[in-house]
Backbone as a ProteinNet text record, in pm:
[ID]
protein_1_A
[PRIMARY]
MIEQPKHDARERENPDPHEKNRPIPRLVLIVVLAVLSWAVGYIVLTQRDDAPELGDHRTLATLQGKPAGAGVVADGAQVYSANCVACHQATGAGLPGVFPPLAGSEWALAADKVPVNILLHGIAGKLTVKDVAYNGQMPAFKDKLSDAEIAAVLSYVRSNFGNGSGKISADIVKAEREAGKDRKDPWNGDEDLNKLKQ
[TERTIARY]
5883.7	5796.8	5700.8	5587.7	5458.5	5388.2	5398.8	5323.1	5180.1	5123.9	5006.2	4916.1	4805.1	4800.5	4735.6	4745.8	4729.5	4572.8	4480.5	4352.3	4340.9	4410.5	4343.8	4357.5	4447.8	4429.1	4301.1	4248.5	4120.2	3991.6	4017.2	3921.7	3888	4023.2	4011.9	3939	3940.2	3854.4	3683.9	3647.6	3518.7	3472.7	3360.3	3309.1	3310.4	3325	3266.8	3157.4	3167.1	2991	2913.3	2788.1	2719.1	2550.4	2467.3	2336.9	2237.7	2165.4	2058.5	1916.2	1858.5	1706.8	1690.7	1738.4	1733.5	1594.7	1515	1384.4	1397	1341.9	1333.2	1307.1	1362.9	1345.3	1173.9	1094	983.2	993.1	1075.2	1039.7	1022	1106.9	1129	1024.7	937.7	835.8	718	691.4	613.5	614.6	731.6	775.4	723.9	745	739	551.1	487.8	345.6	290.4	317.7	244.7	254.3	411.5	423.7	303.6	325.2	254.1	105.7	68.8	-102.4	-132.1	-44.8	-68.2	-70.5	6.3	26.5	-88.1	-143.3	-285	-400.9	-397.8	-495.2	-507.7	-421.9	-392.5	-452.6	-401.3	-443.6	-581	-643.8	-798.4	-883.2	-842.9	-866.5	-895.8	-776.8	-777.5	-895	-908.5	-1042.4	-1011.6	-1073.9	-1022.1	-1088.3	-1183.9	-1246.9	-1200.8	-1071.3	-1034	-1094.8	-1079.6	-1185.6	-1129.2	-1226.5	-1170.1	-1052.3	-1108.8	-1009.9	-807.8	-792	-709.2	-573.9	-683.9	-603.1	-611.1	-490.1	-513.4	-607.6	-714.9	-844.5	-826	-728.9	-740.6	-837	-907.1	-979.8	-944.8	-1006.7	-888	-867.5	-946.2	-948.1	-796.3	-779.3	-691.4	-550.4	-572.7	-463.9	-416.7	-499.5	-493.8	-471	-487.5	-406.3	-459.8	-621.3	-745.1	-707.4	-752.7	-731.5	-857.2	-836	-996.5	-1079.4	-1207.7	-1256.4	-1372.9	-1447.7	-1565	-1632.6	-1634	-1639.9	-1553.3	-1435.3	-1370.1	-1266	-1201	-1103.9	-975.6	-872.4	-726	-663.2	-542.9	-466.3	-317.1	-324.3	-201.3	-80.6	-54.4	91.3	110.9	-5.8	29.7	66.4	-34.3	14.7	166	195.1	365.3	453.4	417.1	470.3	490.9	383.9	384.1	512.6	456	520.7	644.9	633.8	727.8	832.9	841	905.5	1092	1094.2	1228.6	1315.7	1211.4	1309.6	1312.7	1201.8	1181.8	1200.6	1233.2	1266.2	1142.2	1165.2	1063.9	1041.5	1134	1154.4	1102.2	1087.5	1048.5	1207.6	1300.9	1388	1487.8	1432.9	1501.7	1642.2	1731	1846.5	1949	2037.6	2089.3	2149.5	2143.3	2182.5	2110.3	1980.4	1928.9	1797.2	1756.1	1600.7	1574.7	1498.6	1448.1	1377.5	1361.2	1315.4	1147	1093.6	946.9	924.6	1019.4	1004.5	982.4	922.1	944.7	956.4	883.4	943.4	849	854.3	778.9	685	709.5	613.4	510.1	539.8	445.3	360.9	409.9	320.7	251.3	283.5	215.5	66.5	12.7	-150	-179.9	-303.5	-316.7	-307.3	-324.6	-341.1	-142.6	-57.4	60.4	99.8	114.1	144	44.7	-71.1	-154	-111.6	-86	-25.4	117.6	200.6	333.9	293.9	147.2	199.9	114.8	-18.5	-44.1	45.8	122.3	227.6	393.8	435.4	527.9	642.2	754.8	869.5	962.2	1016	1143.4	1230	1352.5	1436.7	1465	1538.7	1569.1	1478.9	1480.3	1383.8	1474.1	1420.1	1465.2	1401.1	1453.8	1393.5	1492.1	1424.3	1478	1627.7	1660.3	1783.7	1878.8	1824.1	1915.2	1889.6	1923.9	1903.4	1880.6	1807.7	1831.9	1748.5	1850.2	1767.5	1771.4	1640.2	1620	1474.5	1415.5	1252.8	1172.3	1050.1	975	849.5	799.2	706.3	560.5	496.9	333.7	293.6	141.4	101.8	-53.2	-87.9	-209	-287.8	-227.9	-253.5	-220.1	-145.4	-136.6	-247.2	-267.3	-325.3	-445	-571.7	-655.9	-715.2	-792.2	-826	-808.6	-874.6	-869.7	-739.9	-641.1	-505.6	-424.9	-443.9	-325	-400	-527.9	-562.3	-499.2	-510.3	-470.4	-328.5	-227.4	-123.3	-52.4	-108.4	-77.8	-111.1	-252.4	-265.2	-152	-125.1	-4	85	167	300.3	283.2	213.5	141.3	110.2	121.3	103.4	205.8	295.7	399.7	551.9	622.5	781	797.1	682.3	744.4	651.4	560.9	488.6	359.4	296.8	151.7	79.7	96.2	1.5	-136.9	-284.4	-380.8	-431.3	-487.5	-556.9	-579.9	-571.7	-641.6	-742.9	-836.3	-945	-960.9	-1049.5	-1035.2	-1074.4	-1156.9	-1260.7	-1136.4	-1096.1	-928.3	-864.6	-840.9	-725.6	-853.8	-979.1	-1064.4	-1081.8	-1079.7	-1093	-965.6	-810.8	-710.4	-685.8	-732.4	-705.1	-787.6	-893.6	-1005.5	-933.2	-877	-816.4	-672.1	-633.1	-461.1	-503.4	-605.8	-641.7	-578.7	-530.6	-508	-304.6	-247.8	-129.8	-41.2	65.9	172.3	252.4	311.6	458.1	482.1	544.9	573	571.4	594.8	645	775.4	837.2	972.1	1004.5	978.4	1097.9	1028.7	1126.7	1099.4	1045	1061.8	1002.7	867.7	798.6	669.4	592.7	656.9	589.7	562.2	671.3	647.4	527.7	523.7	405	233.3	286	157	165.9	230.5	219.9	116.5	123.1	50.2	-81.9
-4369.4	-4315.9	-4395.2	-4341.1	-4454.9	-4393.1	-4486.2	-4468.4	-4442.8	-4331.1	-4342.1	-4389.7	-4442.9	-4503.6	-4371.1	-4418.4	-4338.3	-4305.8	-4368.8	-4322.2	-4192.8	-4157.2	-3989.4	-3901.2	-3873.3	-3749.5	-3737.7	-3858.4	-3840.8	-3824.9	-3881.6	-3870.8	-3727.4	-3650.4	-3500.9	-3403.3	-3461.2	-3388.1	-3388	-3274.7	-3255.1	-3356.4	-3392.6	-3501.5	-3413.6	-3501.1	-3404	-3372.9	-3243.8	-3212.4	-3294	-3318.6	-3380.3	-3340.2	-3347.4	-3311.1	-3415.6	-3389.5	-3465.9	-3385.4	-3434.5	-3406	-3326.2	-3178.5	-3074.3	-2937.7	-2991	-2878.9	-2744.9	-2662.1	-2484.2	-2490.2	-2400.3	-2367.4	-2327.4	-2413.4	-2342.4	-2197.1	-2132.8	-2005.9	-1914.6	-1970.3	-1921.7	-1901.8	-2035.5	-2057	-1953.2	-1980	-1885.3	-1759.4	-1679.1	-1561.3	-1499.2	-1640.3	-1585.8	-1632.2	-1726.2	-1719.1	-1604.6	-1567.5	-1445.4	-1302.5	-1300.1	-1185.7	-1189.7	-1318.9	-1340.2	-1321.3	-1385.1	-1385.6	-1171.6	-1148.3	-989.1	-931.1	-946.1	-913.3	-949.6	-1061.2	-1166.5	-1063	-1035.1	-969.4	-797.4	-725.5	-630.5	-581	-648.9	-654.2	-647.1	-770	-768.2	-685.6	-631.1	-574.7	-423.2	-354.4	-203.5	-177.1	-56.1	34.6	70	15.7	50.1	188.5	247.4	398.3	485	506.8	672.5	779.6	859	1001.8	1029.2	1061.3	1145.6	1254.4	1390.5	1463.1	1421.3	1346.4	1253.3	1246.9	1234.7	1202.7	1336.7	1290.5	1409.7	1398.5	1346	1355	1311.5	1229	1146.6	1039.9	1031.7	898.8	794.5	702.2	584.1	584.5	620.2	641.1	677.5	789.3	865.5	807.6	726.8	629.1	497.3	488.1	353.7	353.1	530	574.4	495.4	520.3	522	640	597.4	680.1	753.6	901.7	981.7	952.2	915.9	891.8	1004.5	951.9	1088.6	1174.5	1260.1	1379.9	1386.6	1369.5	1382.2	1442.7	1563.3	1648.9	1537.4	1619.4	1538	1642.9	1617.7	1689.4	1689.2	1789.7	1802.9	1830.8	1892	1874.4	1728.1	1692	1557.3	1397.6	1441.9	1347.1	1359.1	1509.3	1505.5	1470	1497.9	1439.9	1320.7	1226.9	1081.5	1042.9	1087	1028.1	1109.2	1209.7	1304.4	1348.3	1361	1487.7	1400.7	1254.7	1218.6	1219.4	1244.6	1251.5	1429	1487	1639.9	1738.1	1649.4	1775.9	1856.4	1850.2	1954.4	2094.6	2154.9	2262.2	2280.5	2200.1	2151.1	2159	2180	2231.4	2067.1	1970.2	1824.6	1823.8	1732.8	1718.3	1730.6	1823.7	1847.6	1765.5	1733.5	1620.9	1467.5	1454.3	1340.4	1294.4	1406.4	1427.5	1575.7	1581.6	1744.2	1799.1	1929.6	2022	2055.3	2090.2	2128.4	2256.6	2331.1	2510	2568.8	2569.8	2684.2	2539.3	2424.2	2318.6	2312.2	2326.3	2342.3	2228.8	2123.6	1987.4	2031	2077.8	2129.3	2178	2306.6	2424.5	2412.5	2306.5	2287.2	2253.2	2286.8	2245	2112.7	2134	2038.1	1895.2	1867.5	1699.3	1665.5	1753.2	1681.6	1642.2	1730.7	1665.2	1566	1569.2	1441.6	1330	1317	1206.4	1179.7	1262.5	1229.9	1170.2	1205.3	1122.4	997.7	971.6	885.8	733.8	793.1	664.1	657.2	797.5	774.7	842	899.7	879.8	752.6	761.8	702.5	756.2	775.1	803	948.5	1012.3	1163.8	1266.5	1361.4	1465.3	1559.2	1714.7	1766.5	1898	1956.3	2071.9	2186.5	2290.9	2434.1	2390	2334.6	2315.3	2252.4	2166.2	2066.9	1925.4	1844.3	1700.3	1588.8	1520.6	1425.4	1298	1166.9	1038.3	963.2	924.3	846.7	782.7	760.7	723.1	758.7	801.9	848.5	761.3	690.8	561	614.5	530.5	561.6	553.6	658.7	648.7	639.7	574.9	542.6	408.7	319.4	195.6	271.8	378.7	428.1	517.4	613.7	753.9	758.2	787	829.2	943.6	970.3	1102.1	1237.2	1223.1	1304.3	1359.9	1251.6	1276.7	1339.2	1303.1	1314.3	1492.6	1505.7	1648.3	1757	1694.6	1742.7	1791.4	1682.2	1718.8	1772.4	1782.9	1864	1992	2045.6	2139.8	2198.7	2172.4	2153.4	2220.1	2152.6	2147.9	2328.5	2332	2416.8	2558.7	2551.9	2645.1	2722.4	2653.9	2628.4	2628	2662.1	2672.4	2761.4	2873.4	2971.6	2965.8	2876.7	2810.8	2921.8	2951.8	3001.8	2998	2868.3	2806.9	2749.8	2721.5	2663.2	2558.2	2529.2	2396.4	2309.7	2170.3	2071.5	1990.4	1959.1	1934.8	1761.5	1689.5	1574.8	1496	1555	1551	1522.8	1600.2	1628.3	1466.4	1444.1	1341	1176	1202.4	1121.6	1067.1	1183.2	1199.9	1136.7	1175.7	1108.7	1011.2	934	831.1	739.4	738.1	677.5	668.5	819.4	790.9	723.9	697	599.1	504	445.1	320.4	183.6	196.7	123.1	96.1	223.6	250.8	177.7	119.2	33.1	37.4	132.3	167.7	350.6	383.2	493.5	597.6	739.6	803.9	825.6	809.1	791.5	977.1	1011	1154.2	1246.3	1340.6	1463.3	1400.4	1344.7	1279.5	1270.9	1189.9	1146.9	1283.7	1339.7	1432.6	1597	1591.8	1732	1684.4	1541.2	1509	1549.8	1502.1	1545.3	1665.5	1767.6	1918	1969.6	1932	2015.6	1962.9
6542.1	6446.4	6400.2	6452.1	6394	6271.9	6186.2	6076.6	6069.7	5970.2	6015.1	5880.3	5887.5	5780.5	5623.2	5534.1	5403.9	5383.1	5423.6	5415.7	5528	5611.4	5717.5	5626.1	5567.4	5459	5419.3	5336.6	5275.7	5378.5	5471.6	5568.8	5625.1	5590.7	5675.7	5547.8	5433.6	5309.6	5342.5	5267.1	5300.3	5170.2	5200.2	5047.7	4928.4	4836.3	4698.5	4692	4612.9	4573.8	4514.5	4513.2	4443.7	4426.7	4312.2	4345.8	4394.3	4451.9	4469.3	4469.2	4493	4504	4625.9	4549.6	4672.5	4668.3	4697.5	4641.9	4717.3	4613.8	4681.2	4830.3	4895.6	5029.7	5032.3	5112.3	5173.2	5149.8	5223	5259.1	5154.3	5051.3	4891.6	4836.8	4849	4743.8	4810.3	4924.3	5005.9	4967.3	4949.9	4942.2	4773.6	4705.8	4553.1	4536.1	4559	4587.9	4605.3	4734	4784.2	4687.4	4675.6	4546.3	4417.8	4381.3	4231.7	4272.6	4409.4	4418.1	4445.7	4503.1	4532.3	4368.1	4280.5	4134.1	4060.1	4092.3	3999.9	4061.8	4187.9	4268.1	4228.2	4271.2	4194.1	4063.5	3937.3	3811.6	3806.9	3855.1	3868.5	3939.1	4040.2	4103.7	4071.9	4037.4	3960.9	3903.4	3928.2	3874.1	3732	3568.7	3481.8	3432.8	3540.8	3462.1	3541.6	3528.7	3603.2	3516.9	3642.4	3589.3	3485.2	3374.7	3257.9	3256.4	3383.4	3387	3432	3466.9	3459	3368.5	3233.2	3123.2	3029.3	2946.1	2834.5	2727.4	2763.8	2675	2529.9	2487.7	2381.6	2368	2257.3	2238.1	2190	2218.5	2196.9	2047.2	1950.2	1832.9	1770.4	1836.1	1873.8	1903.8	1995.8	2055	1959.3	1875.1	1774.1	1663.5	1673	1513.6	1379.9	1397	1262.7	1214.6	1109.6	990.7	997.3	930	951.1	857	867	782.6	729	686.3	629.1	769.3	754	849.9	939.7	953.8	1040.6	985.8	1054	1032.2	1040.6	958.6	981.8	1021.2	1060.5	1098	1050.4	965.9	884.6	954.5	1001.9	1113	1152.3	1222.9	1294.9	1198.3	1068.3	974.9	900.1	919.7	817	936.6	1077.1	1187.6	1219.8	1124.8	1137.7	1004.4	913.1	786.7	708.4	703.5	662.7	711.3	832.5	916.6	892.3	914.4	910.1	800.5	681.1	539.3	490.2	514.2	487.2	601.4	740.5	860.4	898.5	1012.7	1063.3	1017.1	942.7	869.1	742	677.3	565.7	460.3	499	435.4	374.3	405	345.5	394.2	368.1	374.2	257.2	237.7	92.7	67.5	-95.2	-194.4	-155.9	-43.4	-11.9	-25.9	65.9	50.3	-1.9	-94	-149.9	-20.4	-36.5	44.8	-7.4	105	48.7	52.7	123.6	129.7	2.5	-71.8	-218.4	-316.8	-266.2	-395.7	-487.2	-628.7	-762.7	-739.2	-693.9	-696.8	-599.7	-483.1	-394	-379.9	-492.8	-506	-653.7	-699.9	-833.6	-844.1	-945.3	-981.4	-863.1	-792.6	-678.2	-749.9	-859.3	-901.2	-873.7	-908.6	-891.2	-768.4	-625.6	-515.7	-471.4	-525.4	-470.1	-526.5	-666.4	-689.2	-658.6	-634.2	-584.7	-459	-338.5	-247.6	-268	-338.1	-395.5	-455.1	-543	-586.6	-554.3	-503.5	-495.9	-577	-588.2	-680.2	-691.3	-819.2	-797.5	-912.5	-904	-994.5	-995.9	-1095.4	-1082.3	-1053.8	-956.6	-920.2	-925.3	-991.4	-957.1	-882.9	-787.2	-705.4	-658.4	-738.3	-693.8	-753.9	-879.5	-958	-891.3	-840.2	-767.8	-786.8	-860.8	-881.7	-776.3	-752	-637.6	-722.9	-634	-700.1	-622	-568	-455.5	-466.4	-384	-400	-272.4	-305	-217.5	-218.1	-80.9	-102	-125.3	-186.8	-219.4	-47	-32.3	70.1	36.5	-85.6	-112.8	-52.1	30.1	97.7	270.2	281.8	432.7	447.7	388.8	446	331.5	442.4	357.1	285.5	199.7	138.7	243.8	333.5	397	481.2	524.7	570	452.7	357.2	238.2	209.7	177.2	178.5	304.7	416.2	518.8	531.7	470.8	494.5	401.3	258.7	168.2	162.4	237.5	322.8	388.6	486.8	529.2	489.1	405.8	358.1	255.3	213.4	98.3	163.2	284.1	388.4	500.9	482.6	592.1	507.5	579.5	548.4	437	451.2	388.6	212.6	208.9	133.2	105.7	13.3	49.8	-66.4	-59.5	-193.6	-90.6	-185.8	-144.4	-107.5	-20	30.7	-54.8	-52	-122.9	-69.5	-103.1	-71.5	-85	27.8	19.4	-154.3	-178	-315.5	-427.2	-427	-533.8	-506.4	-383.9	-355.1	-398.6	-372.2	-423.6	-578.1	-625.9	-771.9	-845.4	-759.3	-819.6	-818.1	-640.7	-616.4	-733.1	-768.4	-839.3	-1006.5	-1027.6	-1192.1	-1196.4	-1052.1	-1125.8	-1023.6	-1045.4	-926.7	-970.1	-1118.4	-1194.2	-1167.3	-1149.2	-1141.5	-1040.2	-1056.4	-1001.5	-955.6	-1028.5	-1012.3	-969.5	-923.7	-846.8	-994.7	-988.2	-1085.3	-1108.1	-1260.5	-1349.3	-1256.6	-1133.6	-1145.8	-1210.7	-1262.9	-1363.1	-1501.9	-1566.8	-1662.5	-1684.5	-1587.7	-1544.7	-1512.9	-1413.3	-1325.9	-1415	-1500.4	-1637.2	-1676.7	-1753	-1801.7	-1752.2	-1607.3	-1510.1	-1470.2	-1503.2	-1486.5	-1653.6	-1736	-1850	-1824.3
[MASK]
++++++++++++++++++++++++++++++++++++++++++++++++++++++++++++++++++++++++++++++++++++++++++++++++++++++++++++++++++++++++++++++++++++++++++++++++++++++++++++++++++++++++++++++++++++++++++++++++++++++

């Protein structure tokens, strides 16, 4: 029997893997560059002035959500959907024990200055609505909504959800905003709002 050298087994093995300078295959680079060139060309050459009849006729101001200014009629339902529906629900019924209802709410239907001030400054603490006590917090909207938007959303609330109260004008909101311009804190629930009612 002939003895084979010990190194023959090693010669039959494949070499150990190693990392050398292996560039990306040229075909892959060409495909990637072609797709990238096409994408840039498409963006640059595509017309941006599409025919207006193809869209839904919203203006740039509507899409950017700019607040309604002087002479612009705010949509109370839209303001309600954007700011109030999460807590007070689409039906105005609120969430029992958590968020008070607006339907039949003595605060929403009170003298104009009461709901205006609630929206401007918010509420913290115990608030009784339809003989049910709620203890939470409502944010202030004086820095978020314009006078026209506050008037529109309050008018919407006061004329929907089974409510039959009158509209609120932007002039009333403007006057109450000016009167309370130095107020930093929210109303302290029933305690402050009952005084405001008088």
